[in-house]
Tab-separated table of C-alpha atoms in Angstrom:
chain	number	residue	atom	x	y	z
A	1	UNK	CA	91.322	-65.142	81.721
A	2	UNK	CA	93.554	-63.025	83.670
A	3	UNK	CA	93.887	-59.210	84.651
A	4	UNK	CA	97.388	-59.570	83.170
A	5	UNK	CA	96.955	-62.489	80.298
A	6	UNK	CA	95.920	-61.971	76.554
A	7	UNK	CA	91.876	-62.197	75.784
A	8	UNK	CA	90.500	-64.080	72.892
A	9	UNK	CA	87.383	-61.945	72.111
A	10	UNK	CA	84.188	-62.028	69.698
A	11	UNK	CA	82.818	-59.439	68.966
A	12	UNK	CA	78.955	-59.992	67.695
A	13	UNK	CA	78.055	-56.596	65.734
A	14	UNK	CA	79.816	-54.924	63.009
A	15	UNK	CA	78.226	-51.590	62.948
A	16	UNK	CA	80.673	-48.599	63.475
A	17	UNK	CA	81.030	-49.281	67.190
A	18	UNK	CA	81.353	-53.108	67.403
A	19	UNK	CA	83.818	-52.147	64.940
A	20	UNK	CA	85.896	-49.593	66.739
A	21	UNK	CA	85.875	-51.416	69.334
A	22	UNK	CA	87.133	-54.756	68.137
A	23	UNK	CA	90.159	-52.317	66.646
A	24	UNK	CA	90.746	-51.121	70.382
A	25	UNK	CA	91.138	-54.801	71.592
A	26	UNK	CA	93.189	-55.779	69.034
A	27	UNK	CA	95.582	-52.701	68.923
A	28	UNK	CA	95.072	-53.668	72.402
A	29	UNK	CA	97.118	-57.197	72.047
A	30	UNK	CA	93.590	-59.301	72.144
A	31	UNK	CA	92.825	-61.803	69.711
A	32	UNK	CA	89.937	-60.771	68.140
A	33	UNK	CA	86.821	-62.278	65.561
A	34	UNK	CA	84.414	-59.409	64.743
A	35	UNK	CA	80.815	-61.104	63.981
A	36	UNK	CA	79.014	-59.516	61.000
A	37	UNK	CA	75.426	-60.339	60.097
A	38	UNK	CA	75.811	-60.126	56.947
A	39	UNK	CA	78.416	-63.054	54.755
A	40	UNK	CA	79.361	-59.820	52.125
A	41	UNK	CA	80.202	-57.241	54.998
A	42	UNK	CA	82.175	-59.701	56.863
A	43	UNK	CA	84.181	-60.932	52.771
A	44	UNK	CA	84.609	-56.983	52.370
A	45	UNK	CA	86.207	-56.631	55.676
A	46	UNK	CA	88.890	-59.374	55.224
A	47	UNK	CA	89.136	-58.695	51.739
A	48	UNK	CA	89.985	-54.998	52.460
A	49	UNK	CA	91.268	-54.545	55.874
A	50	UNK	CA	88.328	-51.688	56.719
A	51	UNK	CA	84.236	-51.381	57.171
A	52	UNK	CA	83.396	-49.904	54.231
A	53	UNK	CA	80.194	-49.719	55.645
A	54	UNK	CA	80.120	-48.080	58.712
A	55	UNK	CA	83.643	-46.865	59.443
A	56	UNK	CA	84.982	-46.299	55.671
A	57	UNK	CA	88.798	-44.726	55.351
A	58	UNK	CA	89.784	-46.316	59.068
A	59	UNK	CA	92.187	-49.281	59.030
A	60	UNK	CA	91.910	-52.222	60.795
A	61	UNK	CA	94.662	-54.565	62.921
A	62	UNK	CA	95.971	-57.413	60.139
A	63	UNK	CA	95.465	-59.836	63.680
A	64	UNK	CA	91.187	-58.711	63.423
A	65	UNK	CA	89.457	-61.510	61.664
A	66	UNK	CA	85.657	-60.917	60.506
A	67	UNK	CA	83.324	-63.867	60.159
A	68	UNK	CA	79.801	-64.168	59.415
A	69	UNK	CA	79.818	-67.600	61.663
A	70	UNK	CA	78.841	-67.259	65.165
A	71	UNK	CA	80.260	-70.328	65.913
A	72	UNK	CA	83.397	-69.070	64.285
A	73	UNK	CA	83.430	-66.193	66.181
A	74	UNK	CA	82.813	-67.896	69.973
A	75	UNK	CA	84.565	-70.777	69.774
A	76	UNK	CA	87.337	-70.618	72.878
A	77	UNK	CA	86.235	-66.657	73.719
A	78	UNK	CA	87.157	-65.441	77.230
A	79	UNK	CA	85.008	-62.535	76.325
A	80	UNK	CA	81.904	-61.930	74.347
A	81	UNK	CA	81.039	-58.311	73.168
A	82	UNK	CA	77.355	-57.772	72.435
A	83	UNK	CA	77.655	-54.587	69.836
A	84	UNK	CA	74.053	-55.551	68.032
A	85	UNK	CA	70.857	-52.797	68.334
A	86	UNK	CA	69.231	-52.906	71.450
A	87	UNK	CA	66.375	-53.889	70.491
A	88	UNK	CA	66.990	-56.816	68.859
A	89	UNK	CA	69.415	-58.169	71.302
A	90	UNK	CA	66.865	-60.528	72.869
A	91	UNK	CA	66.028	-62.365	69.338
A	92	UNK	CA	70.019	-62.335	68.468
A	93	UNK	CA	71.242	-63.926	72.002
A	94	UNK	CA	68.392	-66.671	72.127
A	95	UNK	CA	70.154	-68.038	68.694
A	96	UNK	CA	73.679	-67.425	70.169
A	97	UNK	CA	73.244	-68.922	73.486
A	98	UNK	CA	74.089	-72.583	72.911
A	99	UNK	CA	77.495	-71.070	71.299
A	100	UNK	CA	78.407	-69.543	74.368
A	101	UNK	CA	81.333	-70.514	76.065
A	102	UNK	CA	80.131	-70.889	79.871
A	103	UNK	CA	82.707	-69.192	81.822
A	104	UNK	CA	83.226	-66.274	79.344
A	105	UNK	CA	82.531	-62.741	80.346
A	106	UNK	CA	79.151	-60.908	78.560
A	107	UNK	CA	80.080	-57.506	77.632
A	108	UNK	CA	77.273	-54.806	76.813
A	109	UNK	CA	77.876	-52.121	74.491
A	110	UNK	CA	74.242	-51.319	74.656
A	111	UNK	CA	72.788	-48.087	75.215
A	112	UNK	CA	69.147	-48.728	75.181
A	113	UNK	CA	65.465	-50.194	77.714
A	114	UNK	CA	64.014	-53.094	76.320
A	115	UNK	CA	60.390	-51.872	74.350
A	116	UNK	CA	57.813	-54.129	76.690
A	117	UNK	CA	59.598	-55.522	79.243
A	118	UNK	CA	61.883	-52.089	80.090
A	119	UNK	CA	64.870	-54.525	81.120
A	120	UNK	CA	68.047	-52.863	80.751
A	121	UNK	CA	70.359	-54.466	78.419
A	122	UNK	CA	72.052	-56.607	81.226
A	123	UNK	CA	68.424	-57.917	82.898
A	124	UNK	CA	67.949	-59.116	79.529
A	125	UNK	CA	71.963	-60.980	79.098
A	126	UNK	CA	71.422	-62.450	82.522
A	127	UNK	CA	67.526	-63.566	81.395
A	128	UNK	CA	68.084	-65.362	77.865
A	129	UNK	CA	71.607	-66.886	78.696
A	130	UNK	CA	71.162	-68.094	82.273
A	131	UNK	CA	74.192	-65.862	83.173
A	132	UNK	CA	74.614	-64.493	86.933
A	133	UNK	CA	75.173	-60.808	87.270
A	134	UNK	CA	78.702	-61.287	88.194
A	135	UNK	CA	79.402	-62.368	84.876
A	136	UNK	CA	77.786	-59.353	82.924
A	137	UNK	CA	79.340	-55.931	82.347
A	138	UNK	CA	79.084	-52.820	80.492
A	139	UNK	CA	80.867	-50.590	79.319
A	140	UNK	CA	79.627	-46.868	78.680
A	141	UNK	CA	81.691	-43.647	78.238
A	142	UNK	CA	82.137	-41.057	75.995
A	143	UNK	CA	82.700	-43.077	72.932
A	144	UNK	CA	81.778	-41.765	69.547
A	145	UNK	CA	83.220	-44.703	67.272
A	146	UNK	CA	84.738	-42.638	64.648
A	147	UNK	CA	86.885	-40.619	66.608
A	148	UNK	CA	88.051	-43.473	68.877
A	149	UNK	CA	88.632	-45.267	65.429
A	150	UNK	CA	91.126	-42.496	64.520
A	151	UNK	CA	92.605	-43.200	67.686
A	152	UNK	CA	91.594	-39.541	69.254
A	153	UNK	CA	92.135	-39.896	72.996
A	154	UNK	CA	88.800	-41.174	75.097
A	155	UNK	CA	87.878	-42.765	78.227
A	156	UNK	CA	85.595	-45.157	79.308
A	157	UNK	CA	83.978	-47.380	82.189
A	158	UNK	CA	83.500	-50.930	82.479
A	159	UNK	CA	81.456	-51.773	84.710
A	160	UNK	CA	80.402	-54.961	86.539
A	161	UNK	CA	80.146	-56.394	89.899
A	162	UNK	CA	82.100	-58.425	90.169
A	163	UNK	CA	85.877	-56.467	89.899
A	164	UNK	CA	88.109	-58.839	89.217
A	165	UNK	CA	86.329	-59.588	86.081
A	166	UNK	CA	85.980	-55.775	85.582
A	167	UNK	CA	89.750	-55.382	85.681
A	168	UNK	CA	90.512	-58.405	83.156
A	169	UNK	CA	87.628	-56.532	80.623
A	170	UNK	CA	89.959	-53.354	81.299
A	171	UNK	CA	93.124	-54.856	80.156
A	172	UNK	CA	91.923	-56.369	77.367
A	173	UNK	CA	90.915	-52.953	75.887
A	174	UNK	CA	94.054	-50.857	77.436
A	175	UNK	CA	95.904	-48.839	74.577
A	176	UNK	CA	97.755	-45.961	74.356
A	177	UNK	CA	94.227	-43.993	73.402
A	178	UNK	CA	91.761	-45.498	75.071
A	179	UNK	CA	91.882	-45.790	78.499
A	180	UNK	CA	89.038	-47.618	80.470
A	181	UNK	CA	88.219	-47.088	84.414
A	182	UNK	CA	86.315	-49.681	86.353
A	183	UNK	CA	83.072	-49.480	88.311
A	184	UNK	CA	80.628	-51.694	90.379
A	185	UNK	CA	77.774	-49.756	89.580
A	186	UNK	CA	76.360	-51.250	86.828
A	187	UNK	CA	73.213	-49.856	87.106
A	188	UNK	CA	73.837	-46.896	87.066
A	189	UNK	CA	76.324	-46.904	84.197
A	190	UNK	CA	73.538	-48.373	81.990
A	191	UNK	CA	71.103	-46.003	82.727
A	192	UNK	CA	73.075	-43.606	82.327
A	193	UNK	CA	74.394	-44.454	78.619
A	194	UNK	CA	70.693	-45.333	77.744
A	195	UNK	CA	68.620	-42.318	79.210
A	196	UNK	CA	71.585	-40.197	77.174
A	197	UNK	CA	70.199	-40.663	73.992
A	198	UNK	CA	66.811	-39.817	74.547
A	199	UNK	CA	68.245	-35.972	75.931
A	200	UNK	CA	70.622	-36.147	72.867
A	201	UNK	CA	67.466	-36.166	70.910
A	202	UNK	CA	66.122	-33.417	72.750
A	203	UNK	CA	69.143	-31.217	71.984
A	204	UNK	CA	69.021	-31.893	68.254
A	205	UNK	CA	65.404	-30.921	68.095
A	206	UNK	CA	66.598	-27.801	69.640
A	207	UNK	CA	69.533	-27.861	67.345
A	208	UNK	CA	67.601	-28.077	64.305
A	209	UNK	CA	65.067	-25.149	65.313
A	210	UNK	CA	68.135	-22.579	65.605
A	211	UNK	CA	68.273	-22.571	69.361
A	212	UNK	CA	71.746	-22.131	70.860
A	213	UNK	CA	74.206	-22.880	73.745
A	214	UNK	CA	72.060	-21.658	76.792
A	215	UNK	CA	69.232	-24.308	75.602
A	216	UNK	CA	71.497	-26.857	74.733
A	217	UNK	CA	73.472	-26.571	77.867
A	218	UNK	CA	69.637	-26.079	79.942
A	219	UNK	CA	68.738	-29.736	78.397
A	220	UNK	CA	72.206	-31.529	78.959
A	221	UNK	CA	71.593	-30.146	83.049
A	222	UNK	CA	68.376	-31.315	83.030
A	223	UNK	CA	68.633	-34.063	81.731
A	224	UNK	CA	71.382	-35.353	84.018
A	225	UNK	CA	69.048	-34.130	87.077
A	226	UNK	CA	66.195	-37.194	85.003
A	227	UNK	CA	68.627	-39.908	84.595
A	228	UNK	CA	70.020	-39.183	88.528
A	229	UNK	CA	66.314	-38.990	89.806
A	230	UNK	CA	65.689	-42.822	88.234
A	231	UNK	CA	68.893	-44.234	88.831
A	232	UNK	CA	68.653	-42.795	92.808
A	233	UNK	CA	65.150	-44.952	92.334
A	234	UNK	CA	66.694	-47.949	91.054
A	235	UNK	CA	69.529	-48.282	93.438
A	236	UNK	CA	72.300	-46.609	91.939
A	237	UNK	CA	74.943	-44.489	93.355
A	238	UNK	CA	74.476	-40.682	92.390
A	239	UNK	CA	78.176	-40.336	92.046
A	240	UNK	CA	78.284	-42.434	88.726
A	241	UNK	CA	76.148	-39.758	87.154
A	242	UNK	CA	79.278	-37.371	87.405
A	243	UNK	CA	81.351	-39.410	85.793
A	244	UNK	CA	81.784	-40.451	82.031
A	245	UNK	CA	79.164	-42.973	82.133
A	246	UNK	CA	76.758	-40.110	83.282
A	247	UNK	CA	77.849	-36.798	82.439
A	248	UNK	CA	81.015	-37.864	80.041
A	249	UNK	CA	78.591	-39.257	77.736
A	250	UNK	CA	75.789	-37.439	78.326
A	251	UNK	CA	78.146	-33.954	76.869
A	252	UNK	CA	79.596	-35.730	74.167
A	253	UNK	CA	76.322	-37.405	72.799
A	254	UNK	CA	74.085	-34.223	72.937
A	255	UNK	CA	76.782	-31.634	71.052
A	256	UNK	CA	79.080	-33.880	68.447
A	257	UNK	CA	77.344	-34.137	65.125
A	258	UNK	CA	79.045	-37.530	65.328
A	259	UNK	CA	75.993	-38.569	67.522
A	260	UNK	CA	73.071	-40.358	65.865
A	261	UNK	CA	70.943	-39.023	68.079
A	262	UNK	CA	71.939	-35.441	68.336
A	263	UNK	CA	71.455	-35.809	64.421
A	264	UNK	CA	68.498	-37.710	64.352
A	265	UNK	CA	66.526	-35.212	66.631
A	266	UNK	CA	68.085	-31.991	64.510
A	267	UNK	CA	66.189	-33.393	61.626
A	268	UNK	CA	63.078	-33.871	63.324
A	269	UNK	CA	63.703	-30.131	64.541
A	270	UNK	CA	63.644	-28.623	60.985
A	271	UNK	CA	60.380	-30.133	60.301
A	272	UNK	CA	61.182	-33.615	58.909
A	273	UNK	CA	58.876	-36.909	59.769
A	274	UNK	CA	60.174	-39.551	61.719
A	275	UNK	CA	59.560	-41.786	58.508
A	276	UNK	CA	61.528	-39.142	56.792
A	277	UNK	CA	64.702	-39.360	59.111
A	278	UNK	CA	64.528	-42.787	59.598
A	279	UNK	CA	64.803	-43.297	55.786
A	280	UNK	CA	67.633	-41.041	55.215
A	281	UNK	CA	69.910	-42.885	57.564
A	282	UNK	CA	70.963	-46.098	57.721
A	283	UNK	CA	72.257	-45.972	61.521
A	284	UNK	CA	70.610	-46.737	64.969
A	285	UNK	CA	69.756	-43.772	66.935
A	286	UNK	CA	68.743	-46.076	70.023
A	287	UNK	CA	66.520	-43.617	71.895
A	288	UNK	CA	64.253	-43.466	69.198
A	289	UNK	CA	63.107	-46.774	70.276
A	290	UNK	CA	64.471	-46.562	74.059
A	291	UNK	CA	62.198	-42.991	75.059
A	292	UNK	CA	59.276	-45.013	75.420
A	293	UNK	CA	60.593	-47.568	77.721
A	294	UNK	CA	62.684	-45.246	79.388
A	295	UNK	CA	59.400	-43.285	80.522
A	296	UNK	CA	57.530	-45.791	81.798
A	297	UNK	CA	60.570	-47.096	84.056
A	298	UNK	CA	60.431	-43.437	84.910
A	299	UNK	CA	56.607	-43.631	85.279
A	300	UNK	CA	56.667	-47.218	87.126
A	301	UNK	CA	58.865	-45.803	90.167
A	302	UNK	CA	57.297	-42.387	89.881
A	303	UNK	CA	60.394	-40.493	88.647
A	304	UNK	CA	59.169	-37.190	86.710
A	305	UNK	CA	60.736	-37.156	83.137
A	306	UNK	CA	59.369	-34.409	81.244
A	307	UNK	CA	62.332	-33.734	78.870
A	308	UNK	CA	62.130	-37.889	77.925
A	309	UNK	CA	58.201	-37.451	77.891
A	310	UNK	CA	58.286	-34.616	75.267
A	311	UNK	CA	60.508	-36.650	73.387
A	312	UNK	CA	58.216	-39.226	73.370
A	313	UNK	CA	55.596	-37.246	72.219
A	314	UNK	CA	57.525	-36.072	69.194
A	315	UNK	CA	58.779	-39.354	68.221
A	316	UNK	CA	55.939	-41.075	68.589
A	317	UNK	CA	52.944	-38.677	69.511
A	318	UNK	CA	53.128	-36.500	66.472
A	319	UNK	CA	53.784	-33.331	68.551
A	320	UNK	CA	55.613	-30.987	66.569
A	321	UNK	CA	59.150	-29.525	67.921
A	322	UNK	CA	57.674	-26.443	68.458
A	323	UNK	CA	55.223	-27.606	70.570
A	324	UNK	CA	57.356	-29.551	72.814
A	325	UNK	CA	59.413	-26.901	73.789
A	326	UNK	CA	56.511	-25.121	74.294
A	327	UNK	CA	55.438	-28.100	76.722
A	328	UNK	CA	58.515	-27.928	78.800
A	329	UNK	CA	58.873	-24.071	79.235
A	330	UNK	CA	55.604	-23.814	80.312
A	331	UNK	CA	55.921	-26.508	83.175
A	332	UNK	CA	55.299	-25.556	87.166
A	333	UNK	CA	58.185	-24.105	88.109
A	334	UNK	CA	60.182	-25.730	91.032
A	335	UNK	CA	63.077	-25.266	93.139
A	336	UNK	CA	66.393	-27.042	91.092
């Protein structure tokens, strides 16, 4: 694969952003197999041109093909997309690894810290498939899937360290709407789409008690000042926090009710359980699962976290909203 040749990409995950994105690389001129877990949701795509399920009314490119074979899907693929929850990506690659084709390039669509081992998504490609670094990248933006879908103008990053491969990823995914940018710092670019969602959450609790722009706007600061403080501690460059794989995402996440977790947190800020959210939707809202992890990375290179440590607490604690606002306005007060 080439900066300036066609891709032939598989995309493993069919939720609403595996599948926006396999539409960007094929309006994009890729060939493209989109991997579904389940044999009926992959049927109902061919059989209907759309994802019913996740991305319902939104057409996709005749040249997208849907399997439910993973050995379908990689077979020949310069490019491999992992689009699957975060959590489960460890169980999903050790069955896919053998399928692999050796020199193609591992994507991450991630956005989440490994529960136990708090690996970001990449330590965890790189540990179940034998991959070096130079081979992994992620991409992380500003990217709610239904509007890029509609074909709404966005930007993105790729990032990986090795460029070249960087710039081949970027091409394949070039279109008239979306327009990707390439980085080295993958670190920093991961942290910064994972840590996201846990301050997303934050600003739907706030959401959902009937607080307002200053708040919202107090949390989205503050929590870009968190996810600097641990990516300055895990080596990566401050700049990328200014960008759209720090701040980019971090604005659209925590104010578009098209975020899960912005919506996820605004129901736990009107007084619902987290059993009760959880059952009334039937998408990931990855820091959910990714808060805990996320503090103790924090908490293992002694980076202070209080917004992601209340949101711990609520999610998992049984702290009430009320409380943990209560919690972070009453904190020691300290120069910004």
């Amino acid at each position: 694969m080439t900066a300036a040749g066609p891709a032939r990409v598989a995309v493993l995950g069919a939720g609403s952003w595996g599948t926006a994105f396999a539409k960007v690389l094929a309006d994009a001129g890729s060939t493209v197999v989109l991997h579904a877990r389940r044999p009926e949701l992959a049927a109902s795509i061919r059989a209907d041109g759309e994802n019913a399920d996740y991305l319902p009314g939104v057409r996709l490119p005749e040249s997208l093909r849907a399997t439910s074979d993973a050995a379908e899907a990689l077979e020949g693929a310069d490019v491999v997309v992992l689009a699957v929850p975060s959590q489960s990506l460890r169980d999903n690659l050790t069955a896919w690894t053998s399928l692999l084709p050796p020199d193609a390039s591992l994507l991450s669509l991630m956005k989440g810290i490994e529960l136990g081992s708090t690996k970001r998504m990449s330590e965890v490609i790189c540990e179940v498939t034998g991959a070096g670094p130079d081979r992994v990248a992620v991409l992380s933006g500003p990217n709610l899937a239904r509007e890029i879908a509609e074909e709404q103008p966005a930007a993105t990053v790729i990032a990986c360290p090795d460029h070249d491969r960087a710039a081949a990823i970027q091409a394949a995914c070039l279109t008239p709407y979306f327009r990707p940018y390439t980085n080295t710092d993958l670190v920093g670019c991961e942290l910064g789409g994972a840590v996201k969602n846990v301050i997303a959450l934050a600003c739907g609790v706030a959401e959902g008690m009937g607080f307002g722009d200053n708040t919202r706007a107090s949390l989205i600061t503050r929590g870009l000042a968190e996810t600097a403080r641990l990516g300055a501690a895990l080596g990566a460059e401050l700049t990328t926090f200014a960008g759209l794989a720090g701040l980019g995402d971090l604005v659209a996440t925590c104010s578009s009710p098209l975020s899960r977790n912005r919506t996820f947190g605004e129901k736990l800020g009107r007084g619902m359980s987290l059993e009760e959210v959880q059952k009334s939707t039937r998408q990931t809202a990855e820091g959910v699962k990714s808060c805990r992890p996320v503090m103790d990375l924090g908490r293992a290179h002694g980076v202070d976290m209080p917004i992601t440590e209340a949101v711990v607490r609520v999610c998992h604690e049984g702290v009430s909203a009320g409380q943990m606002v209560k919690e972070i306005m009453s904190r020691e007060a300290k120069p910004e």
